[in-house]
């Protein structure tokens, strides 16, 4: 009898995404427990690689001897069985590797931080209980949602519409208090809560909402903005049995918090929650898988409802839990009146609202793009100005400045129009900085604050000021903005994206939620279903209508979509395998789109399939990726390619549930 360790190798190679059996030497048996980091040899490569010991069993010695575990890197079991099951399930759904997901979750080992944690663990004291006042506060915040506390305790899947207003006593949004109250109530029952938000500004609001309400040491910050030792120390804290509240971004959805009562995903429509790294599992999908495995509650909260969540609501998989009374901001659809110039960017009604509001406090003006003038056109024929080197759009950084390219950065001092030969340029758009200049002249002796990617501002005081912010970069104002003006809405809706209506409604709703109670919110120059949904504050109804429109078109999220990229032969082979595995995909004309040519001899195809076929399609495409990787490895052994195949990449890339379809 020998002790056999089943090891998951930490490698990006798809053919190594499985468990390998290794013999555990007698000297390492005592430390060989599930979840520890190990080093094991790879026979074919002749080298030692890192991995995780997933399982340890006692078995008969096989006829062919097993390779032995080379070393146990650390005695700390950093890979819990629940985390491995979640990573394995999520990777299989996305036709990816479990090690790629674990690489996002488990930080690199830091020896000093690990020794400090091991020493502190021996003298660890139990955490303080939630105070009576904090528990009463949480009950009061959750009171407008009848049955919410019991639903979380029962492990239900819920969809909540957060109140669109600032909090009364702290410089945070009411949504942050709602999410914090759910976490405090879970902590009062001796269980953990995982809070997943898009960015660091949302994290700061949650931390401010929990300050003084959660016991010291129970709020754990989990994000990549800290140093390596801090991240590793935080991860080790999650491995202790003490309940906690974890706050972080998209990868936090995998955090191995002890005895998790609920996972809350805030604003799941934000693109920051879509994982760009392989295998590209969205935080929403990972949370659904985790809830199914653990049985913990799952809450999707936001000021808007995505079509993805609405589809689950209609299926009955997620339950909509409305508030007793749904508050809404005062939204005005502003347009130019008779006698006003049609080119006026700010109608008289919105201008008057801003003038009156500035007597009391700050006013928010949301614009589409940063910079001064992001788009330049020919002054004579209105042809867009392009760079002669890379054909990128020309822009102006300030009045009278030489235009430069937004792509390559080259300046264009001697630009001429390719259509009419004119040398005159015209500013066709106004960015945040130009808008600040224009409104600064219209409202003299008024503070003007620009908030965008180049000028990050997270919070402003309650003194009068004009705050010009790009979408998503709006700072929080104490007490709320006295007026909100949403500009460039018509240009936002012109973007060629499948979800542009959803995105625009989310941008505007999040900005409207920053307004003080009864403060006017002016949406300028927009009409149609999106504007009506904002004015009536019926975002779930808009999501239902969008879902109904996409059903006959077989567009996400009604169906799932896989993008397959690679050489012509590799893509055609993968598509053939999919057609054979799922005969239903061979019949519809639009089930498989492409292949279409890309750069460097590559092609791409899109596969649209029902959720019922998801497992089969994912397994088939994953097998094609592994087969292509092995084929490329054998080709590399024979030497470099020659002739027409020289320099051609043989890697087949697969991405399921593409965030944005470029159709």
JSON list of N, CA, C and O in Angstrom, two decimals, residues 123-162:
[
{"chain": "A", "resi": 123, "resn": "UNK", "atom": "N", "xyz": [-2.68, 32.06, 19.04]},
{"chain": "A", "resi": 123, "resn": "UNK", "atom": "CA", "xyz": [-3.18, 32.92, 20.12]},
{"chain": "A", "resi": 123, "resn": "UNK", "atom": "C", "xyz": [-4.42, 33.67, 19.69]},
{"chain": "A", "resi": 123, "resn": "UNK", "atom": "O", "xyz": [-4.72, 34.74, 20.21]},
{"chain": "A", "resi": 124, "resn": "UNK", "atom": "N", "xyz": [-5.15, 33.14, 18.73]},
{"chain": "A", "resi": 124, "resn": "UNK", "atom": "CA", "xyz": [-6.31, 33.84, 18.18]},
{"chain": "A", "resi": 124, "resn": "UNK", "atom": "C", "xyz": [-7.44, 33.88, 19.21]},
{"chain": "A", "resi": 124, "resn": "UNK", "atom": "O", "xyz": [-7.72, 32.89, 19.88]},
{"chain": "A", "resi": 125, "resn": "UNK", "atom": "N", "xyz": [-8.09, 35.03, 19.31]},
{"chain": "A", "resi": 125, "resn": "UNK", "atom": "CA", "xyz": [-9.22, 35.20, 20.22]},
{"chain": "A", "resi": 125, "resn": "UNK", "atom": "C", "xyz": [-10.50, 35.31, 19.42]},
{"chain": "A", "resi": 125, "resn": "UNK", "atom": "O", "xyz": [-10.48, 35.81, 18.29]},
{"chain": "A", "resi": 126, "resn": "UNK", "atom": "N", "xyz": [-11.63, 34.87, 19.96]},
{"chain": "A", "resi": 126, "resn": "UNK", "atom": "CA", "xyz": [-12.88, 34.95, 19.21]},
{"chain": "A", "resi": 126, "resn": "UNK", "atom": "C", "xyz": [-13.26, 36.40, 18.91]},
{"chain": "A", "resi": 126, "resn": "UNK", "atom": "O", "xyz": [-13.00, 37.31, 19.70]},
{"chain": "A", "resi": 127, "resn": "UNK", "atom": "N", "xyz": [-13.88, 36.59, 17.75]},
{"chain": "A", "resi": 127, "resn": "UNK", "atom": "CA", "xyz": [-14.28, 37.93, 17.35]},
{"chain": "A", "resi": 127, "resn": "UNK", "atom": "C", "xyz": [-15.45, 38.42, 18.19]},
{"chain": "A", "resi": 127, "resn": "UNK", "atom": "O", "xyz": [-16.23, 37.63, 18.74]},
{"chain": "A", "resi": 128, "resn": "UNK", "atom": "N", "xyz": [-15.58, 39.75, 18.30]},
{"chain": "A", "resi": 128, "resn": "UNK", "atom": "CA", "xyz": [-16.69, 40.34, 19.05]},
{"chain": "A", "resi": 128, "resn": "UNK", "atom": "C", "xyz": [-18.00, 40.10, 18.32]},
{"chain": "A", "resi": 128, "resn": "UNK", "atom": "O", "xyz": [-18.04, 40.02, 17.09]},
{"chain": "A", "resi": 129, "resn": "UNK", "atom": "N", "xyz": [-19.08, 40.04, 19.09]},
{"chain": "A", "resi": 129, "resn": "UNK", "atom": "CA", "xyz": [-20.40, 39.87, 18.50]},
{"chain": "A", "resi": 129, "resn": "UNK", "atom": "C", "xyz": [-20.91, 41.22, 17.99]},
{"chain": "A", "resi": 129, "resn": "UNK", "atom": "O", "xyz": [-20.47, 42.29, 18.42]},
{"chain": "A", "resi": 130, "resn": "UNK", "atom": "N", "xyz": [-21.87, 41.13, 17.08]},
{"chain": "A", "resi": 130, "resn": "UNK", "atom": "CA", "xyz": [-22.50, 42.34, 16.57]},
{"chain": "A", "resi": 130, "resn": "UNK", "atom": "C", "xyz": [-23.30, 42.99, 17.69]},
{"chain": "A", "resi": 130, "resn": "UNK", "atom": "O", "xyz": [-24.05, 42.32, 18.42]},
{"chain": "A", "resi": 131, "resn": "UNK", "atom": "N", "xyz": [-23.14, 44.30, 17.84]},
{"chain": "A", "resi": 131, "resn": "UNK", "atom": "CA", "xyz": [-23.82, 45.00, 18.93]},
{"chain": "A", "resi": 131, "resn": "UNK", "atom": "C", "xyz": [-25.34, 45.02, 18.70]},
{"chain": "A", "resi": 131, "resn": "UNK", "atom": "O", "xyz": [-25.82, 44.87, 17.58]},
{"chain": "A", "resi": 132, "resn": "UNK", "atom": "N", "xyz": [-26.05, 45.26, 19.78]},
{"chain": "A", "resi": 132, "resn": "UNK", "atom": "CA", "xyz": [-27.51, 45.33, 19.69]},
{"chain": "A", "resi": 132, "resn": "UNK", "atom": "C", "xyz": [-27.95, 46.49, 18.81]},
{"chain": "A", "resi": 132, "resn": "UNK", "atom": "O", "xyz": [-28.91, 46.38, 18.03]},
{"chain": "A", "resi": 133, "resn": "UNK", "atom": "N", "xyz": [-27.25, 47.62, 18.92]},
{"chain": "A", "resi": 133, "resn": "UNK", "atom": "CA", "xyz": [-27.60, 48.78, 18.10]},
{"chain": "A", "resi": 133, "resn": "UNK", "atom": "C", "xyz": [-27.39, 48.49, 16.62]},
{"chain": "A", "resi": 133, "resn": "UNK", "atom": "O", "xyz": [-28.21, 48.89, 15.78]},
{"chain": "A", "resi": 134, "resn": "UNK", "atom": "N", "xyz": [-26.29, 47.82, 16.29]},
{"chain": "A", "resi": 134, "resn": "UNK", "atom": "CA", "xyz": [-26.03, 47.51, 14.88]},
{"chain": "A", "resi": 134, "resn": "UNK", "atom": "C", "xyz": [-27.07, 46.53, 14.34]},
{"chain": "A", "resi": 134, "resn": "UNK", "atom": "O", "xyz": [-27.53, 46.68, 13.18]},
{"chain": "A", "resi": 135, "resn": "UNK", "atom": "N", "xyz": [-27.45, 45.55, 15.13]},
{"chain": "A", "resi": 135, "resn": "UNK", "atom": "CA", "xyz": [-28.47, 44.60, 14.68]},
{"chain": "A", "resi": 135, "resn": "UNK", "atom": "C", "xyz": [-29.81, 45.30, 14.47]},
{"chain": "A", "resi": 135, "resn": "UNK", "atom": "O", "xyz": [-30.53, 45.02, 13.51]},
{"chain": "A", "resi": 136, "resn": "UNK", "atom": "N", "xyz": [-30.14, 46.24, 15.39]},
{"chain": "A", "resi": 136, "resn": "UNK", "atom": "CA", "xyz": [-31.39, 46.99, 15.23]},
{"chain": "A", "resi": 136, "resn": "UNK", "atom": "C", "xyz": [-31.34, 47.88, 14.00]},
{"chain": "A", "resi": 136, "resn": "UNK", "atom": "O", "xyz": [-32.35, 48.04, 13.29]},
{"chain": "A", "resi": 137, "resn": "UNK", "atom": "N", "xyz": [-30.17, 48.47, 13.75]},
{"chain": "A", "resi": 137, "resn": "UNK", "atom": "CA", "xyz": [-30.02, 49.29, 12.53]},
{"chain": "A", "resi": 137, "resn": "UNK", "atom": "C", "xyz": [-30.23, 48.46, 11.28]},
{"chain": "A", "resi": 137, "resn": "UNK", "atom": "O", "xyz": [-30.92, 48.89, 10.34]},
{"chain": "A", "resi": 138, "resn": "UNK", "atom": "N", "xyz": [-29.66, 47.27, 11.25]},
{"chain": "A", "resi": 138, "resn": "UNK", "atom": "CA", "xyz": [-29.82, 46.40, 10.08]},
{"chain": "A", "resi": 138, "resn": "UNK", "atom": "C", "xyz": [-31.28, 46.02, 9.88]},
{"chain": "A", "resi": 138, "resn": "UNK", "atom": "O", "xyz": [-31.79, 46.01, 8.75]},
{"chain": "A", "resi": 139, "resn": "UNK", "atom": "N", "xyz": [-31.97, 45.71, 10.97]},
{"chain": "A", "resi": 139, "resn": "UNK", "atom": "CA", "xyz": [-33.39, 45.37, 10.85]},
{"chain": "A", "resi": 139, "resn": "UNK", "atom": "C", "xyz": [-34.18, 46.55, 10.29]},
{"chain": "A", "resi": 139, "resn": "UNK", "atom": "O", "xyz": [-35.10, 46.37, 9.48]},
{"chain": "A", "resi": 140, "resn": "UNK", "atom": "N", "xyz": [-33.84, 47.75, 10.72]},
{"chain": "A", "resi": 140, "resn": "UNK", "atom": "CA", "xyz": [-34.55, 48.92, 10.22]},
{"chain": "A", "resi": 140, "resn": "UNK", "atom": "C", "xyz": [-34.31, 49.18, 8.75]},
{"chain": "A", "resi": 140, "resn": "UNK", "atom": "O", "xyz": [-35.23, 49.57, 8.01]},
{"chain": "A", "resi": 141, "resn": "UNK", "atom": "N", "xyz": [-33.06, 48.98, 8.29]},
{"chain": "A", "resi": 141, "resn": "UNK", "atom": "CA", "xyz": [-32.76, 49.19, 6.87]},
{"chain": "A", "resi": 141, "resn": "UNK", "atom": "C", "xyz": [-33.46, 48.17, 5.99]},
{"chain": "A", "resi": 141, "resn": "UNK", "atom": "O", "xyz": [-33.93, 48.47, 4.88]},
{"chain": "A", "resi": 142, "resn": "UNK", "atom": "N", "xyz": [-33.57, 46.93, 6.48]},
{"chain": "A", "resi": 142, "resn": "UNK", "atom": "CA", "xyz": [-34.19, 45.86, 5.70]},
{"chain": "A", "resi": 142, "resn": "UNK", "atom": "C", "xyz": [-35.71, 45.83, 5.83]},
{"chain": "A", "resi": 142, "resn": "UNK", "atom": "O", "xyz": [-36.37, 45.08, 5.11]},
{"chain": "A", "resi": 143, "resn": "UNK", "atom": "N", "xyz": [-36.27, 46.64, 6.73]},
{"chain": "A", "resi": 143, "resn": "UNK", "atom": "CA", "xyz": [-37.71, 46.62, 6.96]},
{"chain": "A", "resi": 143, "resn": "UNK", "atom": "C", "xyz": [-38.53, 46.93, 5.71]},
{"chain": "A", "resi": 143, "resn": "UNK", "atom": "O", "xyz": [-39.59, 46.33, 5.51]},
{"chain": "A", "resi": 144, "resn": "UNK", "atom": "N", "xyz": [-38.11, 47.87, 4.82]},
{"chain": "A", "resi": 144, "resn": "UNK", "atom": "CA", "xyz": [-38.91, 48.11, 3.61]},
{"chain": "A", "resi": 144, "resn": "UNK", "atom": "C", "xyz": [-38.99, 46.92, 2.65]},
{"chain": "A", "resi": 144, "resn": "UNK", "atom": "O", "xyz": [-39.78, 46.97, 1.71]},
{"chain": "A", "resi": 145, "resn": "UNK", "atom": "N", "xyz": [-38.19, 45.88, 2.87]},
{"chain": "A", "resi": 145, "resn": "UNK", "atom": "CA", "xyz": [-38.23, 44.69, 2.03]},
{"chain": "A", "resi": 145, "resn": "UNK", "atom": "C", "xyz": [-38.76, 43.53, 2.87]},
{"chain": "A", "resi": 145, "resn": "UNK", "atom": "O", "xyz": [-37.99, 42.79, 3.49]},
{"chain": "A", "resi": 146, "resn": "UNK", "atom": "N", "xyz": [-40.07, 43.34, 2.94]},
{"chain": "A", "resi": 146, "resn": "UNK", "atom": "CA", "xyz": [-40.64, 42.30, 3.81]},
{"chain": "A", "resi": 146, "resn": "UNK", "atom": "C", "xyz": [-40.15, 40.91, 3.41]},
{"chain": "A", "resi": 146, "resn": "UNK", "atom": "O", "xyz": [-40.16, 40.53, 2.24]},
{"chain": "A", "resi": 147, "resn": "UNK", "atom": "N", "xyz": [-39.71, 40.16, 4.40]},
{"chain": "A", "resi": 147, "resn": "UNK", "atom": "CA", "xyz": [-39.28, 38.80, 4.16]},
{"chain": "A", "resi": 147, "resn": "UNK", "atom": "C", "xyz": [-37.86, 38.65, 3.67]},
{"chain": "A", "resi": 147, "resn": "UNK", "atom": "O", "xyz": [-37.41, 37.52, 3.42]},
{"chain": "A", "resi": 148, "resn": "UNK", "atom": "N", "xyz": [-37.12, 39.77, 3.54]},
{"chain": "A", "resi": 148, "resn": "UNK", "atom": "CA", "xyz": [-35.76, 39.68, 3.02]},
{"chain": "A", "resi": 148, "resn": "UNK", "atom": "C", "xyz": [-34.85, 38.92, 3.97]},
{"chain": "A", "resi": 148, "resn": "UNK", "atom": "O", "xyz": [-34.06, 38.06, 3.55]},
{"chain": "A", "resi": 149, "resn": "UNK", "atom": "N", "xyz": [-34.95, 39.21, 5.26]},
{"chain": "A", "resi": 149, "resn": "UNK", "atom": "CA", "xyz": [-34.08, 38.54, 6.24]},
{"chain": "A", "resi": 149, "resn": "UNK", "atom": "C", "xyz": [-34.33, 37.04, 6.26]},
{"chain": "A", "resi": 149, "resn": "UNK", "atom": "O", "xyz": [-33.39, 36.23, 6.28]},
{"chain": "A", "resi": 150, "resn": "UNK", "atom": "N", "xyz": [-35.59, 36.64, 6.21]},
{"chain": "A", "resi": 150, "resn": "UNK", "atom": "CA", "xyz": [-35.90, 35.20, 6.22]},
{"chain": "A", "resi": 150, "resn": "UNK", "atom": "C", "xyz": [-35.45, 34.54, 4.92]},
{"chain": "A", "resi": 150, "resn": "UNK", "atom": "O", "xyz": [-35.01, 33.38, 4.93]},
{"chain": "A", "resi": 151, "resn": "UNK", "atom": "N", "xyz": [-35.56, 35.25, 3.81]},
{"chain": "A", "resi": 151, "resn": "UNK", "atom": "CA", "xyz": [-35.15, 34.68, 2.53]},
{"chain": "A", "resi": 151, "resn": "UNK", "atom": "C", "xyz": [-33.64, 34.46, 2.48]},
{"chain": "A", "resi": 151, "resn": "UNK", "atom": "O", "xyz": [-33.17, 33.44, 1.95]},
{"chain": "A", "resi": 152, "resn": "UNK", "atom": "N", "xyz": [-32.88, 35.38, 3.04]},
{"chain": "A", "resi": 152, "resn": "UNK", "atom": "CA", "xyz": [-31.43, 35.21, 3.10]},
{"chain": "A", "resi": 152, "resn": "UNK", "atom": "C", "xyz": [-31.08, 34.04, 4.01]},
{"chain": "A", "resi": 152, "resn": "UNK", "atom": "O", "xyz": [-30.20, 33.22, 3.70]},
{"chain": "A", "resi": 153, "resn": "UNK", "atom": "N", "xyz": [-31.78, 33.94, 5.12]},
{"chain": "A", "resi": 153, "resn": "UNK", "atom": "CA", "xyz": [-31.52, 32.84, 6.04]},
{"chain": "A", "resi": 153, "resn": "UNK", "atom": "C", "xyz": [-31.85, 31.49, 5.40]},
{"chain": "A", "resi": 153, "resn": "UNK", "atom": "O", "xyz": [-31.18, 30.49, 5.65]},
{"chain": "A", "resi": 154, "resn": "UNK", "atom": "N", "xyz": [-32.86, 31.47, 4.51]},
{"chain": "A", "resi": 154, "resn": "UNK", "atom": "CA", "xyz": [-33.25, 30.23, 3.84]},
{"chain": "A", "resi": 154, "resn": "UNK", "atom": "C", "xyz": [-32.40, 29.91, 2.63]},
{"chain": "A", "resi": 154, "resn": "UNK", "atom": "O", "xyz": [-32.60, 28.86, 2.00]},
{"chain": "A", "resi": 155, "resn": "UNK", "atom": "N", "xyz": [-31.47, 30.80, 2.25]},
{"chain": "A", "resi": 155, "resn": "UNK", "atom": "CA", "xyz": [-30.58, 30.55, 1.12]},
{"chain": "A", "resi": 155, "resn": "UNK", "atom": "C", "xyz": [-31.25, 30.72, -0.23]},
{"chain": "A", "resi": 155, "resn": "UNK", "atom": "O", "xyz": [-30.94, 30.00, -1.18]},
{"chain": "A", "resi": 156, "resn": "UNK", "atom": "N", "xyz": [-32.13, 31.71, -0.37]},
{"chain": "A", "resi": 156, "resn": "UNK", "atom": "CA", "xyz": [-32.82, 31.93, -1.64]},
{"chain": "A", "resi": 156, "resn": "UNK", "atom": "C", "xyz": [-31.98, 32.78, -2.58]},
{"chain": "A", "resi": 156, "resn": "UNK", "atom": "O", "xyz": [-31.01, 33.44, -2.19]},
{"chain": "A", "resi": 157, "resn": "UNK", "atom": "N", "xyz": [-32.40, 32.78, -3.84]},
{"chain": "A", "resi": 157, "resn": "UNK", "atom": "CA", "xyz": [-31.82, 33.65, -4.86]},
{"chain": "A", "resi": 157, "resn": "UNK", "atom": "C", "xyz": [-32.78, 34.82, -5.10]},
{"chain": "A", "resi": 157, "resn": "UNK", "atom": "O", "xyz": [-33.94, 34.60, -5.46]},
{"chain": "A", "resi": 158, "resn": "UNK", "atom": "N", "xyz": [-32.29, 36.05, -4.92]},
{"chain": "A", "resi": 158, "resn": "UNK", "atom": "CA", "xyz": [-33.16, 37.22, -4.90]},
{"chain": "A", "resi": 158, "resn": "UNK", "atom": "C", "xyz": [-32.66, 38.30, -5.84]},
{"chain": "A", "resi": 158, "resn": "UNK", "atom": "O", "xyz": [-31.45, 38.39, -6.11]},
{"chain": "A", "resi": 159, "resn": "UNK", "atom": "N", "xyz": [-33.60, 39.12, -6.32]},
{"chain": "A", "resi": 159, "resn": "UNK", "atom": "CA", "xyz": [-33.29, 40.31, -7.11]},
{"chain": "A", "resi": 159, "resn": "UNK", "atom": "C", "xyz": [-33.91, 41.50, -6.41]},
{"chain": "A", "resi": 159, "resn": "UNK", "atom": "O", "xyz": [-35.13, 41.53, -6.18]},
{"chain": "A", "resi": 160, "resn": "UNK", "atom": "N", "xyz": [-33.08, 42.49, -6.05]},
{"chain": "A", "resi": 160, "resn": "UNK", "atom": "CA", "xyz": [-33.53, 43.67, -5.31]},
{"chain": "A", "resi": 160, "resn": "UNK", "atom": "C", "xyz": [-33.30, 44.92, -6.12]},
{"chain": "A", "resi": 160, "resn": "UNK", "atom": "O", "xyz": [-32.27, 45.05, -6.81]},
{"chain": "A", "resi": 161, "resn": "UNK", "atom": "N", "xyz": [-34.23, 45.87, -6.02]},
{"chain": "A", "resi": 161, "resn": "UNK", "atom": "CA", "xyz": [-34.05, 47.20, -6.60]},
{"chain": "A", "resi": 161, "resn": "UNK", "atom": "C", "xyz": [-33.70, 48.15, -5.47]},
{"chain": "A", "resi": 161, "resn": "UNK", "atom": "O", "xyz": [-34.54, 48.43, -4.60]},
{"chain": "A", "resi": 162, "resn": "UNK", "atom": "N", "xyz": [-32.46, 48.61, -5.45]},
{"chain": "A", "resi": 162, "resn": "UNK", "atom": "CA", "xyz": [-31.98, 49.44, -4.35]},
{"chain": "A", "resi": 162, "resn": "UNK", "atom": "C", "xyz": [-32.64, 50.82, -4.39]},
{"chain": "A", "resi": 162, "resn": "UNK", "atom": "O", "xyz": [-32.94, 51.35, -5.46]}
]
